[in-house]
Coordinates of C-alpha atoms in Angstrom, one line a residue:
A1 CA -2.8 -4.2 -2.2
G2 CA -2.6 -5.6 1.3
R3 CA 0.1 -8.0 0.8
V4 CA 2.0 -6.1 -1.8
A5 CA 1.7 -3.6 1.2
K6 CA 3.0 -6.0 3.6
K7 CA 5.8 -7.4 1.4
L8 CA 7.2 -3.9 0.8
A9 CA 6.8 -2.9 4.2
R10 CA 8.7 -6.1 5.7
A11 CA 11.7 -5.5 3.3
V12 CA 12.2 -1.9 4.1
A13 CA 12.0 -2.7 7.9
Q14 CA 14.4 -5.6 7.6
A15 CA 16.7 -3.4 5.1
M16 CA 16.6 -0.6 7.9
D17 CA 17.3 -3.0 10.2
E18 CA 20.6 -4.2 8.6
Q19 CA 22.1 -0.7 8.9
S20 CA 21.0 0.2 12.2
P21 CA 24.4 0.0 13.7
N22 CA 25.5 2.5 11.6
P23 CA 25.0 6.1 10.9
P24 CA 22.5 7.8 10.5
C25 CA 20.3 5.4 12.9
P26 CA 22.2 4.2 15.2
G27 CA 20.0 2.3 18.2
L28 CA 17.1 2.6 15.5
R29 CA 14.9 -0.4 16.4
L30 CA 11.4 -1.4 14.7
N31 CA 8.9 -3.5 15.9
H32 CA 8.8 -6.1 12.8
D33 CA 5.4 -7.8 13.8
L34 CA 3.6 -4.3 14.5
I35 CA 4.4 -3.1 10.9
Q36 CA 3.5 -6.6 9.4
A37 CA 0.1 -6.4 11.4
G38 CA 0.1 -2.7 10.3
A39 CA 0.5 -3.0 6.7
M40 CA -2.1 -5.9 6.1
L41 CA -4.5 -4.4 8.3
H42 CA -4.7 -0.8 7.2
D43 CA -7.6 -1.2 5.3
I44 CA -9.6 -3.5 7.3
K45 CA -12.6 -1.5 6.9
K46 CA -12.1 0.1 3.5
R47 CA -15.8 0.0 2.9
E48 CA -16.7 2.5 5.7
T49 CA -16.6 6.1 5.4
D50 CA -13.3 7.3 7.4
H51 CA -11.7 3.9 7.5
A52 CA -8.6 4.4 8.4
Q53 CA -10.3 5.6 12.0
A54 CA -12.7 3.2 11.5
G55 CA -10.4 0.4 11.5
K56 CA -8.4 2.0 14.1
A57 CA -11.8 1.8 16.4
F58 CA -12.4 -1.8 15.6
L59 CA -8.8 -2.4 16.2
E60 CA -8.8 -0.9 20.3
S61 CA -11.9 -2.5 20.8
M62 CA -10.3 -6.0 20.2
G63 CA -7.2 -4.8 22.3
Y64 CA -4.5 -4.0 19.5
R65 CA -3.3 -0.5 20.4
G66 CA -0.6 -0.5 18.5
T67 CA -1.5 -1.9 15.2
A68 CA -5.1 0.3 15.5
A69 CA -2.6 3.5 16.3
I70 CA -1.0 2.8 12.9
V71 CA -3.8 1.9 10.7
G72 CA -5.2 5.2 12.1
K73 CA -2.4 7.3 10.8
H74 CA -1.8 5.3 7.5
M75 CA -4.2 7.9 5.4
D76 CA -2.8 10.9 6.8
L77 CA 0.6 11.6 9.4
G78 CA -1.0 15.2 10.6
A79 CA 1.1 18.1 9.7
F80 CA 4.7 17.4 10.7
L81 CA 6.8 14.1 10.8
P82 CA 8.9 13.3 13.7
K83 CA 12.8 13.5 13.2
S84 CA 13.2 9.5 13.9
L85 CA 11.4 7.2 11.1
T86 CA 8.8 5.0 12.7
E87 CA 6.3 2.0 12.1
D88 CA 3.7 4.2 11.1
Q89 CA 5.8 5.7 8.5
I90 CA 6.8 2.6 6.7
V91 CA 3.1 1.5 6.7
Y92 CA 1.9 4.7 5.5
F93 CA 4.5 5.1 2.7
A94 CA 3.3 1.3 1.8
D95 CA 0.2 2.2 1.3
K96 CA 1.2 5.4 -0.8
V97 CA 2.9 3.4 -3.1
C98 CA 0.6 0.4 -3.1
P99 CA -2.4 1.4 -5.3
P100 CA -5.0 -1.6 -6.0
W101 CA -2.9 -3.0 -9.1
G102 CA 0.3 -3.7 -7.0
L103 CA 3.5 -2.1 -6.4
D104 CA 3.7 1.9 -8.1
L105 CA 6.8 3.9 -7.0
D106 CA 5.7 6.4 -9.6
F107 CA 3.7 8.2 -6.8
D108 CA 4.2 11.8 -8.4
T109 CA 2.0 11.3 -11.0
R110 CA -0.4 9.7 -8.7
F111 CA -0.8 12.8 -6.5
K112 CA -0.8 15.0 -9.4
K113 CA -3.8 13.5 -10.9
K114 CA -5.6 13.4 -7.5
M115 CA -5.1 16.8 -7.3
G116 CA -6.8 17.2 -10.4
Q117 CA -9.5 15.1 -9.1
F118 CA -10.2 17.1 -6.0
P119 CA -8.9 20.5 -6.3
H120 CA -10.5 21.5 -3.0
A121 CA -8.1 18.8 -1.4
K122 CA -5.2 20.1 -2.7
D123 CA -3.2 21.2 0.3
N124 CA -3.7 18.0 2.1
I125 CA -2.8 16.0 -1.0
L126 CA 0.3 18.0 -1.5
R127 CA 0.9 17.7 2.0
R128 CA 0.9 13.4 2.0
H129 CA 2.8 13.7 -1.3
E130 CA 5.5 15.3 0.4
H131 CA 5.2 13.0 3.3
T132 CA 5.8 10.2 0.9
R133 CA 8.8 11.5 -0.6
H134 CA 9.8 12.2 2.5
I135 CA 9.9 9.3 4.0
Q136 CA 10.9 7.5 0.8
A137 CA 14.1 9.9 1.2
R138 CA 14.6 8.8 5.2
I139 CA 14.4 5.0 4.1
E140 CA 16.7 5.5 1.3
T141 CA 19.4 7.2 3.5
I142 CA 19.1 5.2 6.3
C143 CA 19.4 1.9 3.7
Q144 CA 22.1 3.3 2.1
R145 CA 20.2 2.1 -1.1
S146 CA 17.0 2.8 -3.0
V147 CA 13.5 1.3 -2.5
R148 CA 13.5 -0.2 -5.9
S149 CA 17.0 -2.3 -4.8
I150 CA 15.0 -2.9 -1.6
L151 CA 12.4 -5.1 -3.4
G152 CA 15.0 -6.0 -5.7
Q153 CA 13.9 -4.4 -8.8
D154 CA 16.7 -2.7 -9.7

């Protein structure tokens, strides 16, 4: 899934840069290297408990603070999204639509299934689902085309 997430993140960042001189995101510049590193390394400590924070600590210990910050947020962006789209949101989105078997833009079904499997975590799952939908809408608004189109799948 890491390669698929990296491909998706790269395609989204490139498509956004192509639109950046135009509204609604004048001046938006994304750090492609940071996005690529975050997308490739987001699951570096997948086998550990709280792997996002374990990965963040590991990368920080090696001096990669920017990548570490993205890795630390790839599971949960917190309660509120900032107004502008950021590198960590792109990696978060790529993670949510790239399960182990590849790309799956039908994430609504997977989030609903997770709520059934983990009813005690329903509020967190709902928030993550909403963040994923909101990020997708931001990407599609900025790029003026669907994520499927960005990936050449329409």
